Amino acid sequence: MKAYLILEDGTVFTGTSIGAEREVISEIVFNTSMTGYLEVLTDPSYAGQAVVMTYPLIGNYGICREDMESKRAWPDAYIVRELSRIPSNFRSEDTIQNFLKEYDIPGISGIDTRALTKLLREKGTMNGMITTKEYTNHSEVLNRIKAYSVEGVVLKTTTKEKYVLPGNGKKVALMDFGAKRNIARSLNERGCEVTVYPADTPAEEVLAAAPDGIMLSNGPGDPKENTAIIKEVKKLYDSNVPIFAICLGHQLMALANGMDTYKLKYGHRGGNHPVKDLETGRVYISSQNHGYAVDAKTISPEIAEPAFINVNDGTNEGLKYTGKNIFTVQYHPEACPGPLDSGYLFDRFLKMMEVND
């Protein structure tokens, strides 16, 4: 069946419908990873977005549910050059086509994803519609596409109830703003007892449990939208509990302390982004998925100092807070692009908790 991708600037791509056969309007973003499409599909940070995979062949090693980063798939839609319908992998349990249908995710294949990515790089992230309906008049459709915005996605993706991953080591409170499973798993593998809290949990409840450390997770959407959560994050900052924050958590901590964030032209999404540790000068290959960044011009040395920068564009990738046991990173140390380049950050967090005893 034919499908169409209509961008808010009027550009139309024609391809083949994949996944669920329904119409959807979403924010179109691209990911440059060559593998890991299942991790992308199940990353809650993609809630409210349609993902373009720049690598031309997607689905060739099938679906292995053990690799899922959450209980379900989150993107509004999926856009690929070629979808492999016959996977070849001894771990494969299903095809990506069936997976998309299972989670009611529509998509389009057979379009020039290279041209689409170049367009998004030149003009910036745009909204778009994926549809199987052939519109003769695009003006009404374009108004609907332009009106779309990503809203309320943190509370949509967070856990609905607190739960605990048992461990014999340090007690860590993980604030779930749309957390990937491997964050809790990375802490759990280091012996930590991890208590996962819903995003809107009051700081008083978290601190009353006397955790040895607090983890602020990744998540979707514009960080400034989360005004109530930012107030609670400030209370966590004011405590003396060691804190490690990733991605959205990094941005929320910055906003809670008077810094500003802004929307990147087309974001950082992929498994090949180089970041530089400003203390050692070492460069790490990182996994990233974010459309917003902390404005380096608003970082006050009395509050924090830059710890990492993006080698490609110089944007801030992490902060070390002055006089506090708090450090934050914009990228994903629990992911494995290096494959284990940034795992040491979890060990740093553990040492921080031990020193704080």
Short mmCIF file of C-alpha atoms in Angstrom, two decimals:
data_model
loop_
_atom_site.label_atom_id
_atom_site.label_comp_id
_atom_site.label_asym_id
_atom_site.label_seq_id
_atom_site.Cartn_x
_atom_site.Cartn_y
_atom_site.Cartn_z
CA MET A 1 0.00 0.00 0.00
CA LYS A 2 1.22 3.49 -0.86
CA ALA A 3 2.07 5.87 1.96
CA TYR A 4 3.01 9.55 2.05
CA LEU A 5 5.20 11.63 4.34
CA ILE A 6 4.10 15.28 4.21
CA LEU A 7 6.43 17.76 5.91
CA GLU A 8 5.31 21.12 7.30
CA ASP A 9 7.27 22.93 4.54
CA GLY A 10 5.12 21.18 1.92
CA THR A 11 7.68 18.56 0.86
CA VAL A 12 6.08 15.18 0.09
CA PHE A 13 7.82 11.78 0.04
CA THR A 14 6.02 8.77 -1.46
CA GLY A 15 6.76 5.25 -0.25
CA THR A 16 5.21 2.06 1.09
CA SER A 17 3.15 1.73 4.26
CA ILE A 18 4.72 -0.35 7.04
CA GLY A 19 3.42 -1.24 10.48
CA ALA A 20 -0.02 0.00 11.47
CA GLU A 21 -2.13 1.55 8.71
CA ARG A 22 -3.21 4.77 10.37
CA GLU A 23 -2.56 8.47 9.92
CA VAL A 24 -0.28 10.26 12.37
CA ILE A 25 1.20 13.74 12.81
CA SER A 26 4.45 14.00 14.75
CA GLU A 27 7.82 15.71 15.11
CA ILE A 28 10.25 14.17 12.61
CA VAL A 29 13.76 13.43 13.94
CA PHE A 30 16.63 11.31 12.62
CA ASN A 31 18.89 8.74 14.27
CA THR A 32 22.31 7.89 12.80
CA SER A 33 22.81 4.51 14.51
CA MET A 34 23.71 1.60 12.23
CA THR A 35 22.33 -0.99 14.68
CA GLY A 36 20.17 -0.91 17.79
CA TYR A 37 16.85 -0.19 16.08
CA LEU A 38 14.96 -2.14 18.76
CA GLU A 39 16.59 -0.06 21.50
CA VAL A 40 15.57 3.08 19.56
CA LEU A 41 11.98 1.88 19.19
CA THR A 42 11.68 1.12 22.91
CA ASP A 43 13.44 4.24 24.23
CA PRO A 44 10.80 6.38 26.03
CA SER A 45 12.73 9.53 24.99
CA TYR A 46 11.18 9.15 21.51
CA ALA A 47 7.61 9.59 22.78
CA GLY A 48 5.87 12.21 20.65
CA GLN A 49 8.32 11.84 17.75
CA ALA A 50 8.59 9.97 14.44
CA VAL A 51 12.06 8.51 13.91
CA VAL A 52 13.96 8.45 10.63
CA MET A 53 16.74 5.84 10.57
CA THR A 54 19.60 7.11 8.38
CA TYR A 55 21.12 3.64 7.97
CA PRO A 56 19.44 2.24 4.82
CA LEU A 57 18.60 -1.33 5.94
CA ILE A 58 16.62 -1.79 9.15
CA GLY A 59 15.27 -5.02 10.66
CA ASN A 60 17.82 -7.46 9.23
CA TYR A 61 18.54 -9.14 12.59
CA GLY A 62 14.90 -9.22 13.66
CA ILE A 63 13.46 -8.58 17.11
CA CYS A 64 14.93 -9.91 20.37
CA ARG A 65 12.65 -8.78 23.21
CA GLU A 66 15.41 -9.22 25.76
CA ASP A 67 17.03 -6.10 24.25
CA MET A 68 13.99 -3.86 24.77
CA GLU A 69 14.70 -0.71 26.81
CA SER A 70 11.14 -0.52 28.15
CA LYS A 71 7.92 -2.54 28.14
CA ARG A 72 6.70 -1.14 24.82
CA ALA A 73 7.58 0.87 21.72
CA TRP A 74 7.26 4.66 22.02
CA PRO A 75 7.75 6.57 18.72
CA ASP A 76 4.64 7.88 16.98
CA ALA A 77 5.94 6.56 13.65
CA TYR A 78 8.95 4.94 11.96
CA ILE A 79 10.63 5.96 8.71
CA VAL A 80 13.18 3.76 6.88
CA ARG A 81 14.76 3.33 3.45
CA GLU A 82 14.36 -0.45 3.37
CA LEU A 83 12.63 -2.69 5.91
CA SER A 84 14.01 -6.22 6.06
CA ARG A 85 11.09 -8.60 6.16
CA ILE A 86 13.21 -11.79 6.51
CA PRO A 87 15.52 -11.47 9.54
CA SER A 88 18.63 -13.59 9.95
CA ASN A 89 19.76 -13.98 13.56
CA PHE A 90 19.71 -16.94 15.96
CA ARG A 91 18.26 -14.67 18.69
CA SER A 92 15.44 -13.30 16.54
CA GLU A 93 11.91 -13.91 17.82
CA ASP A 94 9.90 -11.88 15.32
CA THR A 95 10.07 -9.47 12.40
CA ILE A 96 10.20 -5.71 12.81
CA GLN A 97 7.05 -5.43 10.65
CA ASN A 98 5.07 -7.52 13.14
CA PHE A 99 6.60 -5.57 16.04
CA LEU A 100 5.42 -2.25 14.58
CA LYS A 101 1.92 -3.64 14.07
CA GLU A 102 1.84 -5.08 17.60
CA TYR A 103 2.42 -1.62 19.09
CA ASP A 104 0.21 0.19 16.55
CA ILE A 105 3.11 2.20 15.09
CA PRO A 106 2.61 3.35 11.50
CA GLY A 107 5.51 4.02 9.21
CA ILE A 108 6.81 4.44 5.71
CA SER A 109 9.59 2.69 3.80
CA GLY A 110 11.05 3.06 0.33
CA ILE A 111 11.73 6.80 0.57
CA ASP A 112 15.07 8.57 0.19
CA THR A 113 16.00 8.87 3.86
CA ARG A 114 19.31 10.51 2.92
CA ALA A 115 17.48 13.36 1.18
CA LEU A 116 15.05 13.62 4.12
CA THR A 117 17.90 13.77 6.64
CA LYS A 118 19.72 16.45 4.63
CA LEU A 119 16.49 18.47 4.56
CA LEU A 120 16.11 18.20 8.35
CA ARG A 121 19.75 19.21 8.82
CA GLU A 122 19.32 22.26 6.57
CA LYS A 123 15.92 23.45 7.82
CA GLY A 124 15.92 21.94 11.31
CA THR A 125 13.53 19.49 12.93
CA MET A 126 10.07 19.65 11.34
CA ASN A 127 6.63 18.25 11.97
CA GLY A 128 5.21 15.84 9.45
CA MET A 129 2.29 13.56 8.65
CA ILE A 130 2.45 9.91 7.61
CA THR A 131 -0.70 8.82 5.82
CA THR A 132 -2.02 6.33 3.29
CA LYS A 133 -4.57 8.88 2.09
CA GLU A 134 -3.72 10.87 -1.03
CA TYR A 135 -4.54 14.51 -0.33
CA THR A 136 -5.25 16.75 -3.31
CA ASN A 137 -5.26 19.94 -1.23
CA HIS A 138 -2.38 20.21 1.22
CA SER A 139 -3.22 23.61 2.75
CA GLU A 140 -5.61 22.29 5.42
CA VAL A 141 -3.26 19.40 6.18
CA LEU A 142 -0.25 21.70 6.54
CA ASN A 143 -2.08 23.82 9.12
CA ARG A 144 -2.72 20.69 11.20
CA ILE A 145 0.88 19.55 10.83
CA LYS A 146 2.30 22.92 11.90
CA ALA A 147 0.00 23.04 14.94
CA TYR A 148 1.43 19.82 16.42
CA SER A 149 3.67 20.02 19.50
CA VAL A 150 5.17 17.41 21.83
CA GLU A 151 3.44 17.80 25.20
CA GLY A 152 2.92 15.82 28.43
CA VAL A 153 5.26 13.00 27.42
CA VAL A 154 7.19 12.64 30.72
CA LEU A 155 4.08 11.69 32.69
CA LYS A 156 3.02 9.50 29.77
CA THR A 157 6.22 7.44 29.86
CA THR A 158 7.07 7.28 33.59
CA THR A 159 6.28 4.28 35.76
CA LYS A 160 2.84 4.53 37.35
CA GLU A 161 3.93 2.93 40.62
CA LYS A 162 7.13 2.75 42.67
CA TYR A 163 9.02 -0.54 42.44
CA VAL A 164 12.29 -1.98 43.77
CA LEU A 165 15.14 -3.93 42.18
CA PRO A 166 16.74 -5.75 45.16
CA GLY A 167 20.46 -5.43 45.85
CA ASN A 168 22.92 -5.78 48.72
CA GLY A 169 24.81 -2.53 48.16
CA LYS A 170 24.00 1.16 48.11
CA LYS A 171 20.37 2.29 48.05
CA VAL A 172 19.70 4.37 44.94
CA ALA A 173 16.51 6.30 44.22
CA LEU A 174 15.94 6.41 40.44
CA MET A 175 13.60 9.18 39.30
CA ASP A 176 11.89 7.80 36.21
CA PHE A 177 11.30 10.63 33.74
CA GLY A 178 11.11 8.07 30.90
CA ALA A 179 14.01 5.88 31.97
CA LYS A 180 15.65 3.21 29.85
CA ARG A 181 15.86 -0.19 31.55
CA ASN A 182 19.62 -0.35 31.29
CA ILE A 183 20.06 2.58 33.70
CA ALA A 184 18.52 0.63 36.59
CA ARG A 185 20.24 -2.54 35.35
CA SER A 186 23.67 -0.83 35.30
CA LEU A 187 23.20 0.20 38.93
CA ASN A 188 21.75 -3.17 39.92
CA GLU A 189 24.69 -5.03 38.37
CA ARG A 190 26.98 -3.00 40.65
CA GLY A 191 25.12 -4.31 43.69
CA CYS A 192 22.81 -1.33 44.23
CA GLU A 193 19.29 -1.66 45.51
CA VAL A 194 17.36 0.50 43.05
CA THR A 195 13.99 2.02 43.95
CA VAL A 196 12.30 3.46 40.86
CA TYR A 197 9.95 6.39 41.51
CA PRO A 198 7.29 7.96 39.27
CA ALA A 199 8.34 11.32 37.81
CA ASP A 200 5.88 13.33 39.90
CA THR A 201 6.95 11.85 43.27
CA PRO A 202 7.53 14.63 45.85
CA ALA A 203 11.17 15.13 46.87
CA GLU A 204 10.17 14.71 50.53
CA GLU A 205 9.02 11.13 49.87
CA VAL A 206 12.26 10.25 48.08
CA LEU A 207 14.47 11.79 50.79
CA ALA A 208 12.43 10.20 53.59
CA ALA A 209 13.58 6.78 52.35
CA ALA A 210 17.19 7.87 53.12
CA PRO A 211 18.78 6.82 49.80
CA ASP A 212 22.57 6.73 49.49
CA GLY A 213 22.27 8.34 46.07
CA ILE A 214 19.71 9.73 43.62
CA MET A 215 19.64 9.11 39.88
CA LEU A 216 17.74 11.44 37.53
CA SER A 217 16.90 9.60 34.33
CA ASN A 218 16.56 10.44 30.66
CA GLY A 219 13.17 11.26 29.20
CA PRO A 220 11.26 12.89 26.33
CA GLY A 221 10.14 16.38 25.43
CA ASP A 222 10.99 19.97 26.31
CA PRO A 223 12.55 20.12 29.79
CA LYS A 224 11.00 23.55 30.50
CA GLU A 225 7.52 22.02 30.32
CA ASN A 226 8.13 20.15 33.59
CA THR A 227 7.77 23.08 35.99
CA ALA A 228 6.45 21.04 38.95
CA ILE A 229 9.19 18.42 38.55
CA ILE A 230 11.88 21.13 38.37
CA LYS A 231 10.77 22.43 41.79
CA GLU A 232 11.17 18.94 43.26
CA VAL A 233 14.59 18.54 41.62
CA LYS A 234 15.69 21.78 43.34
CA LYS A 235 14.75 20.22 46.70
CA LEU A 236 16.87 17.17 45.84
CA TYR A 237 19.75 19.52 44.95
CA ASP A 238 19.41 21.26 48.32
CA SER A 239 19.86 17.94 50.13
CA ASN A 240 23.34 16.49 50.66
CA VAL A 241 22.54 13.25 48.84
CA PRO A 242 24.88 12.45 45.91
CA ILE A 243 23.11 12.86 42.56
CA PHE A 244 23.91 11.55 39.07
CA ALA A 245 21.70 12.78 36.22
CA ILE A 246 21.43 11.68 32.58
CA CYS A 247 20.00 13.51 29.55
CA LEU A 248 16.64 15.06 30.57
CA GLY A 249 17.71 14.74 34.21
CA HIS A 250 20.83 16.79 33.36
CA GLN A 251 18.63 19.50 31.82
CA LEU A 252 16.14 19.53 34.72
CA MET A 253 18.95 19.93 37.27
CA ALA A 254 20.34 22.86 35.27
CA LEU A 255 16.92 24.54 35.06
CA ALA A 256 16.40 23.99 38.79
CA ASN A 257 19.55 26.02 39.42
CA GLY A 258 18.83 29.03 37.22
CA MET A 259 20.42 27.90 33.97
CA ASP A 260 18.62 27.86 30.64
CA THR A 261 18.00 25.27 27.92
CA TYR A 262 17.31 25.71 24.23
CA LYS A 263 16.14 23.57 21.32
CA LEU A 264 18.88 22.32 19.00
CA LYS A 265 18.39 22.76 15.27
CA TYR A 266 18.09 19.02 14.64
CA GLY A 267 19.29 17.38 17.87
CA HIS A 268 21.79 14.65 18.65
CA ARG A 269 20.48 11.12 18.07
CA GLY A 270 22.71 8.16 17.40
CA GLY A 271 25.48 5.95 18.72
CA ASN A 272 28.48 7.81 17.33
CA HIS A 273 28.68 11.21 19.03
CA PRO A 274 32.13 12.18 20.37
CA VAL A 275 32.25 13.94 23.75
CA LYS A 276 35.34 15.35 25.44
CA ASP A 277 36.05 15.08 29.15
CA LEU A 278 37.34 18.57 29.96
CA GLU A 279 39.25 17.32 33.02
CA THR A 280 41.30 14.64 31.25
CA GLY A 281 41.06 15.70 27.61
CA ARG A 282 39.94 12.19 26.66
CA VAL A 283 37.27 11.79 23.99
CA TYR A 284 34.54 9.16 24.34
CA ILE A 285 32.15 7.85 21.70
CA SER A 286 28.68 8.21 23.16
CA SER A 287 25.09 7.28 22.54
CA GLN A 288 22.77 10.30 22.47
CA ASN A 289 19.10 11.09 22.07
CA HIS A 290 18.12 14.66 22.79
CA GLY A 291 16.68 17.69 21.03
CA TYR A 292 17.49 20.24 23.76
CA ALA A 293 20.73 21.35 25.39
CA VAL A 294 21.85 23.38 28.40
CA ASP A 295 22.91 26.88 27.33
CA ALA A 296 26.61 27.10 28.24
CA LYS A 297 26.37 30.91 28.46
CA THR A 298 24.04 30.57 31.46
CA ILE A 299 26.32 28.31 33.51
CA SER A 300 27.44 30.17 36.63
CA PRO A 301 30.78 29.00 38.12
CA GLU A 302 29.32 29.47 41.62
CA ILE A 303 26.78 26.77 40.77
CA ALA A 304 28.51 24.45 38.30
CA GLU A 305 31.28 24.11 35.75
CA PRO A 306 31.25 22.38 32.34
CA ALA A 307 32.57 18.82 32.56
CA PHE A 308 32.00 17.54 29.00
CA ILE A 309 31.49 19.13 25.58
CA ASN A 310 30.34 17.77 22.24
CA VAL A 311 33.33 17.60 19.88
CA ASN A 312 31.15 18.10 16.80
CA ASP A 313 29.39 21.34 17.72
CA GLY A 314 30.80 22.44 21.10
CA THR A 315 27.49 22.14 22.96
CA ASN A 316 27.48 21.31 26.67
CA GLU A 317 27.45 17.57 27.44
CA GLY A 318 27.81 17.56 31.22
CA LEU A 319 28.20 19.56 34.43
CA LYS A 320 30.01 19.18 37.72
CA TYR A 321 28.24 21.09 40.50
CA THR A 322 30.36 23.31 42.72
CA GLY A 323 30.51 22.24 46.37
CA LYS A 324 28.03 19.42 45.75
CA ASN A 325 28.24 15.67 45.18
CA ILE A 326 26.40 16.14 41.90
CA PHE A 327 27.45 15.52 38.33
CA THR A 328 25.30 15.32 35.21
CA VAL A 329 25.77 14.22 31.59
CA GLN A 330 23.76 14.88 28.45
CA TYR A 331 24.57 11.54 26.83
CA HIS A 332 23.76 7.91 27.73
CA PRO A 333 26.48 6.06 29.69
CA GLU A 334 24.23 3.02 30.08
CA ALA A 335 24.19 2.49 26.30
CA CYS A 336 27.01 0.61 24.59
CA PRO A 337 28.33 2.38 21.48
CA GLY A 338 31.99 2.16 22.53
CA PRO A 339 30.87 -0.47 23.57
CA LEU A 340 31.60 0.33 27.24
CA ASP A 341 33.27 3.74 26.96
CA SER A 342 31.13 5.58 29.48
CA GLY A 343 30.23 2.85 31.97
CA TYR A 344 32.86 4.28 34.32
CA LEU A 345 30.43 7.08 35.19
CA PHE A 346 28.32 4.62 37.17
CA ASP A 347 31.47 3.60 39.06
CA ARG A 348 32.17 7.28 39.74
CA PHE A 349 28.65 7.59 41.16
CA LEU A 350 29.27 4.58 43.44
CA LYS A 351 32.52 6.10 44.74
CA MET A 352 30.70 9.37 45.36
CA MET A 353 28.15 7.53 47.53
CA GLU A 354 30.91 5.71 49.43
CA VAL A 355 32.80 8.94 50.16
CA ASN A 356 29.55 10.50 51.40
CA ASP A 357 29.05 7.81 54.06
#
